[in-house]
Amino acid sequence: MAVLGEIRKRSWLMVGVIAVALLAFLVNPDTFDQVFGKNPNILGKVNGEEITRDEFSDQLFILQQQAQQQGAPAVGLEEQAWQMLVQSKLIKQQFEKLGLNLNDDFFWSQVQYDPLFSQNPSYFDEKGNFKLQEVKKYYEGLEESGNIQEYNQWLKFKKSIEYRMMARQLFANISNGITVSKKEAEEMIRQRDLTAQIDYVKVDYASFLQKNPIKVTTADLADFIKKRPLTYKAEASRNVGLVYFPATPSLKDDQKAKAEIDKLFAQGTDASGGTENFKNTTNDSMFVMLNSDLPFNPTYFTKEQLPATIADDVVNAPIGQVFGPYKEQNFYVVSKLLDKKTSDSTLSRHILIAHKDSPAGQGVTRTKEEAKKLADSIGTILKSSIDRFPEFVAVSNDPSSAAQGGSLGWTTPETPFVPEFLAFLNANPKGATGVVETQFGYHIINIQDKKAGAMGYKIANLVKAVKPSDETENAVDKNARRFIQQVQGKSFNDFSNLAKKSNYQFVNPKTLKRFEGQIQGLGTDKDEEIIAWAFDKKRKKGETEYFVVEGTGDRIVAFYNGKQDAGLVDPESVREQIEPVVKNQLAAKKIVERINGAKATSLEQIAKLFGTSKASADVNLLTPAVGMAMEPKVAGAAFGIGKGKLSKPVEGMTGVYVVLKKSEKVNKQPGDAKQVAEAIAGQNAQMFGQLLMKSLQDNADIEDYRIEVWNKPVQ
């Protein structure tokens, strides 16, 4: 009864508990996070201005498209997209602080200077005048045209153009205020021409430390870092140990692949009853398609692009000649020469119509059938009216080439384009226009020009990969599982020592970032999954996990060794980088203490104290070379004391110096104040943009919620 009485007295508390319990029951955990946590649609803020998930996705998509067009990996670009958005926000904020306004009139008055337009000849008439009214009318009419896809594409382009305009205007306005005065130029000339003759004693750090070893503690490293917070500012990161178990094919696996290709090459396929083989087939491309581990490539290759094993033989071989079997890395290959001809360099442009299932289809809602219909429609129009090509460029889902009017520049058969695209360029003459399907969608291609190039060779390659068998994979799996059992509950040192003792491949990314995409030293399809695992907020130090790489059968064992929160770096994570500098600083303090304690009044006394000798040098403030080292502090000390005076100990880059100035002299060099001022102004102009952005970022309030909200469902 006493308990019930207490409950009645605190009925308000009971109501609150019940309310929270009901809420927790009715609301699923993801929605609960949305109510009480951060909005998953907002990835961060820059001085209070939000960066939305949609903005980030648009920026990432553009970078991925550019990477694909350049033949570069389209993964691990998340951090670059984030940095570009942060910088764009900072530029916009500074632009507005200056009282500038990017209105519609200003936009259209400046649009001809943006690369999207300035590098596209179709936007200019025969006299080189920008066709502003035509361009403006076309793009302003997109919203009413009913072509939502093209209109949305234009809005993305327009936003990037606006940021570039604001950056140009911002830098121009601020840089106009950066000048070099006559006094500044005259002082620079004085420092350039004035030289001091000195005697000095140097106590070299390396020599001192050999006789007086110093141990650098974690606290020493931390003190060094605290004095340099901007230099050693760290993002959130994770320390992970990884042991890689590659499923390397065995000798038995190698022999199996060799037997398979020998049979296809000389005996015959099972489907033909042993009558058709690679030597006698009359349909090489079909034979490769049905029997090879790599698809048929109709591209013409130069001699330099051919495998070194057969390159010299191919040049003089007749059509139909067969080469092999030979081995290239983990593949057995038989090659047949199908054709040879002079390869052309081609100037082309294209419009990409992606669909929602294609790699370039992020944000695209159209189906593959709708994409084909649209591409065929545009292709039909352009085949009869190629002058209308610029009208359709804004529809392209390739922002990189669209920025150049669809142009891909001059390409050759060795350009890293998809085979279907290269096949069209190789097979068609100047002026041809057609629609080609690739993995990225449908391309409307126009060949603008062609010129003769080097000899090209068309080769059919029958390929058999040397793959790990189930038996091999099982052995790898057994080793990996035995290893993870051995390290359960052990320390990270135990983990790494066992891996090294067993000669397993071991990597330890100590500062793994959430959005790196790939892990340096690993580079597998599981990298992103491993990073996500390491950044799980439930992860605890000492936990291990087991990963299987699809397609290769490789195994990876991961060990979570702790985290670094955003802020100053963990001293031990940068020990290798800063320990030599810190050790020199600690040595300098001991050297200075010994010099001051000896109350030495001459260079000879100091030299005797450390078992070294006196030396002489001419030093200059702008080029402060002393002996074989650059020592700006020593040059400063030389000009900071009077003639015949002894300096205090100077902690230099390579040792502690004590300086005696003997004299000064002027070595007049060419160049008056005006020339020097122009040179300084030029240097400042080159450095201005980079330094301004660094300053803005260092002083901005940048909040990054990505790690917290990345995997939450979007509202």
Coordinates of C-alpha atoms in Angstrom, one line a residue, residues 11-25:
S11 CA 1.0 10.5 -10.9
W12 CA 2.5 13.1 -13.2
L13 CA 5.6 11.0 -13.5
M14 CA 3.6 7.9 -14.3
V15 CA 1.7 9.7 -17.1
G16 CA 5.0 10.8 -18.6
V17 CA 6.5 7.3 -18.5
I18 CA 3.3 5.8 -20.1
A19 CA 3.4 8.5 -22.8
V20 CA 7.0 7.8 -23.7
A21 CA 6.3 4.0 -23.7
L22 CA 3.3 4.4 -26.0
L23 CA 5.4 6.7 -28.4
A24 CA 8.2 4.1 -28.5
F25 CA 5.7 1.3 -29.2

